[in-house]
XYZ file of C-alpha atoms in Angstrom:
279
model
C 9.626 15.559 2.745
C 8.055 12.776 4.762
C 5.338 10.696 3.181
C 3.681 10.452 6.605
C 1.508 12.919 8.484
C 0.494 12.990 12.147
C -3.091 13.423 13.282
C -2.233 16.827 14.742
C -0.684 17.983 11.482
C -3.694 16.803 9.487
C -6.044 18.636 11.840
C -3.989 21.797 11.381
C -4.212 21.766 7.588
C -7.430 19.842 6.986
C -9.145 22.727 5.204
C -6.482 22.735 2.529
C -6.189 19.023 1.711
C -8.230 16.246 0.109
C -8.790 13.432 2.597
C -9.512 9.852 1.525
C -10.758 7.102 3.867
C -9.507 3.709 2.650
C -10.642 1.489 5.506
C -10.720 -2.079 4.255
C -11.602 -5.492 5.684
C -8.228 -7.079 5.010
C -9.104 -10.455 6.500
C -12.024 -11.024 4.155
C -10.770 -8.982 1.191
C -14.084 -7.107 1.010
C -14.888 -3.461 1.590
C -18.248 -3.906 3.290
C -16.856 -3.534 6.790
C -14.780 -0.538 5.700
C -17.833 1.247 4.348
C -19.799 0.541 7.523
C -16.968 1.950 9.607
C -16.870 5.056 7.428
C -20.615 5.576 7.809
C -20.283 5.274 11.590
C -17.688 8.045 11.716
C -14.752 9.420 9.759
C -12.373 12.357 9.503
C -14.522 15.380 8.572
C -14.647 15.915 4.825
C -13.111 12.534 3.985
C -14.278 10.624 0.910
C -14.655 6.866 1.186
C -12.556 4.838 -1.257
C -13.403 1.244 -2.194
C -10.024 -0.487 -2.366
C -11.256 -3.483 -4.361
C -13.301 -1.423 -6.790
C -11.240 1.762 -7.159
C -7.645 0.853 -6.317
C -7.515 -2.550 -8.020
C -8.830 -4.212 -11.131
C -10.849 -7.440 -11.196
C -9.013 -10.554 -10.027
C -7.668 -12.669 -12.865
C -4.444 -13.383 -14.719
C -2.875 -10.333 -13.097
C -3.491 -11.671 -9.586
C -6.045 -10.937 -6.897
C -5.501 -7.157 -6.880
C -4.028 -6.123 -10.240
C -3.523 -2.480 -11.079
C -6.779 -0.579 -11.560
C -8.129 0.772 -14.827
C -6.734 4.330 -15.100
C -10.240 5.586 -15.939
C -11.493 4.263 -12.596
C -8.710 6.060 -10.717
C -9.455 9.248 -12.648
C -13.131 9.020 -11.690
C -12.130 8.623 -8.042
C -9.779 11.596 -8.220
C -12.402 13.809 -9.827
C -15.108 12.723 -7.362
C -12.829 13.820 -4.525
C -11.973 17.107 -6.231
C -8.308 16.329 -6.841
C -6.441 18.714 -9.113
C -2.800 19.027 -10.133
C -2.257 21.279 -7.112
C -4.044 19.165 -4.510
C -2.421 17.817 -1.401
C -3.970 14.427 -0.681
C -3.996 12.581 2.640
C -5.094 8.951 2.861
C -5.827 6.853 5.927
C -7.271 3.523 6.994
C -8.216 2.036 10.348
C -4.794 1.879 11.954
C -1.829 0.119 10.343
C -1.885 1.928 6.964
C -1.854 -1.266 4.883
C -4.759 -0.152 2.686
C -3.772 3.519 2.916
C -0.344 2.659 1.540
C -1.990 0.984 -1.447
C -3.886 4.229 -2.100
C -0.673 6.235 -1.631
C 1.114 4.083 -4.180
C -1.719 3.857 -6.757
C -2.390 7.594 -6.709
C 1.278 8.386 -7.216
C 1.488 5.746 -9.968
C -1.455 7.576 -11.567
C 0.373 10.912 -11.414
C -1.001 12.604 -8.284
C 2.099 14.489 -7.142
C 1.476 15.060 -3.422
C 0.073 12.127 -1.450
C 0.714 11.406 2.205
C -0.500 8.859 4.737
C -2.001 9.578 8.162
C 0.403 7.670 10.395
C -1.592 5.428 12.711
C -4.769 5.871 10.696
C -8.190 6.644 12.086
C -7.120 5.187 15.447
C -4.522 7.951 15.775
C -7.143 10.565 14.880
C -9.460 9.283 17.610
C -6.630 8.954 20.124
C -5.843 12.638 19.587
C -9.421 13.524 20.545
C -10.141 15.117 17.184
C -13.682 15.602 15.802
C -15.409 13.047 13.597
C -18.259 13.270 11.122
C -20.958 10.995 9.714
C -21.674 13.292 6.763
C -20.477 12.164 3.343
C -19.213 15.090 1.265
C -20.773 15.856 -2.091
C -18.818 15.139 -5.256
C -16.379 17.952 -5.975
C -15.931 17.484 -9.730
C -12.157 17.738 -9.879
C -10.285 17.991 -13.159
C -7.325 15.711 -12.567
C -6.089 13.786 -15.616
C -4.546 10.434 -14.737
C -1.143 9.608 -16.231
C -0.581 5.943 -15.375
C 2.918 4.557 -15.063
C 4.485 7.387 -13.071
C 6.017 4.764 -10.760
C 7.929 1.752 -12.097
C 6.669 -1.795 -11.590
C 8.014 -5.330 -11.879
C 6.461 -8.165 -13.833
C 7.106 -11.792 -12.896
C 10.251 -12.145 -14.998
C 11.684 -8.915 -13.621
C 10.840 -9.951 -10.059
C 12.777 -13.184 -10.589
C 15.727 -11.176 -11.886
C 15.666 -8.870 -8.853
C 15.604 -11.927 -6.589
C 18.822 -13.082 -8.281
C 20.665 -9.804 -8.742
C 19.170 -7.363 -6.250
C 16.947 -7.708 -3.211
C 13.369 -8.944 -3.538
C 11.348 -8.616 -0.338
C 8.347 -10.820 0.464
C 6.100 -8.815 2.794
C 3.922 -11.722 3.948
C 3.937 -13.411 7.345
C 6.813 -15.896 7.902
C 4.551 -18.946 7.861
C 3.120 -18.009 4.467
C 6.566 -17.201 3.101
C 7.845 -20.586 4.288
C 4.895 -22.382 2.759
C 3.768 -23.776 6.106
C 0.262 -22.375 5.575
C -1.520 -20.602 2.745
C -4.993 -19.371 3.682
C -5.735 -17.490 0.450
C -3.785 -18.652 -2.590
C -3.836 -22.209 -3.994
C -0.041 -22.674 -3.829
C 2.175 -22.070 -0.799
C 5.756 -20.846 -0.768
C 7.707 -17.899 -2.125
C 9.635 -16.628 -5.139
C 13.049 -18.322 -5.056
C 15.664 -15.912 -3.766
C 13.179 -13.563 -2.114
C 13.884 -12.458 1.462
C 11.085 -12.511 4.005
C 10.292 -9.081 5.475
C 6.885 -9.203 7.203
C 4.933 -5.987 6.845
C 3.890 -6.052 10.487
C 7.522 -5.841 11.604
C 7.771 -2.295 10.238
C 5.128 -1.080 12.699
C 5.013 -0.034 16.334
C 2.288 -1.414 18.595
C 0.051 1.630 18.075
C -0.033 1.097 14.308
C 2.376 3.903 13.453
C 5.621 3.244 11.640
C 8.394 2.301 14.012
C 10.883 5.031 14.878
C 13.961 2.915 14.107
C 13.152 2.257 10.452
C 16.765 2.648 9.361
C 18.027 0.107 11.878
C 15.244 -2.300 10.986
C 16.093 -1.932 7.309
C 19.716 -2.846 7.960
C 18.595 -6.045 9.688
C 16.230 -6.905 6.833
C 18.762 -6.173 4.101
C 21.619 -7.903 5.933
C 24.175 -6.227 3.726
C 22.247 -6.769 0.484
C 20.462 -3.403 0.392
C 23.588 -1.379 -0.240
C 22.154 0.741 -3.036
C 23.930 -1.122 -5.844
C 20.971 -3.270 -6.888
C 17.243 -2.945 -7.350
C 15.019 -3.446 -4.316
C 11.663 -5.013 -5.178
C 8.685 -5.801 -2.960
C 5.778 -8.206 -3.284
C 3.166 -9.781 -1.016
C 0.111 -11.938 -1.639
C -1.703 -9.630 -4.036
C 0.153 -6.315 -4.110
C -1.712 -4.509 -1.316
C 0.387 -4.860 1.826
C 3.593 -4.735 -0.226
C 2.793 -1.066 -0.803
C 3.103 -0.581 2.956
C 6.706 -1.753 2.810
C 7.231 0.509 -0.192
C 6.074 3.401 1.988
C 8.466 2.470 4.789
C 11.351 2.293 2.345
C 10.342 5.610 0.792
C 10.633 7.173 4.247
C 14.252 6.013 4.179
C 14.840 7.482 0.742
C 14.907 4.060 -0.946
C 13.169 3.925 -4.322
C 11.944 0.332 -4.255
C 9.862 -1.169 -7.080
C 6.530 -2.912 -6.572
C 5.610 -6.248 -8.127
C 1.847 -5.566 -8.328
C 0.795 -9.076 -9.302
C 2.728 -10.535 -6.387
C 2.388 -14.153 -5.291
C -1.185 -14.514 -6.556
C 0.033 -13.715 -10.071
C 3.333 -15.602 -9.821
C 1.641 -18.957 -9.205
C -0.742 -18.656 -12.173
C 2.068 -19.911 -14.388
C 2.887 -23.423 -13.180
C 6.269 -23.315 -14.919
C 7.507 -20.697 -12.448
C 9.559 -22.169 -9.592
C 8.341 -22.152 -5.992
C 10.577 -22.216 -2.927
C 9.556 -23.276 0.577
C 11.150 -23.070 3.976
C 12.407 -20.114 6.041
C 15.357 -19.287 3.770
C 15.363 -17.609 0.317
C 16.302 -20.948 -1.262
């Protein structure tokens, strides 16, 4: 089963699913713009989700977007009326970066059926489908979170995957190379990690590209042959989930390093590589 859903398919089954709006101001790492966009119009019946407050814990030793408190995720699930039998659809503005984080966190928390609206709210609008400005009332679901349903990597395990498997760095090439670093205090990448920019997995309209398998072969360059672990990280563990989603579409069970670069550099004894090669 695909982890993605088209706007037409969502419209067809919207009465039978829980819809979550995860629009997020990625450039400023705040949710204020996302909430304003939601208030201006959203998929009918969708609940707004605060990525920073509900899909991540406070910034600290675990990085800028560590895993959320399970109790917070459970409160979100119950507010939206999620049960063990719910089908959940998440979306963001267009590229599914934030939606993929919700997809991953909810599955990590034990929600069994979560899919992403491919192309986000932009695809919904492009299809000429109705929008709403009404926020639904709390539905008082009964879902019980079971954290840890998806595996994760810590820093030591990420380093091991970089040596013995395939560790993907989902950031832009210039950040990977250490040429610029607009957010974190140290530039560069985990030694041995391969650069695989998240944006390269997308088509121009914000949907996932149709040739994912071919793109994966170019990224892996013979290293993603199924014999070793595939891990993914980014700056803080948000956009890496997008690459996890792309790989899941290909049937590849990659493992997320949630702390990502922002957690890696908190220990100054950890090595840092620069330049365009894994190094």
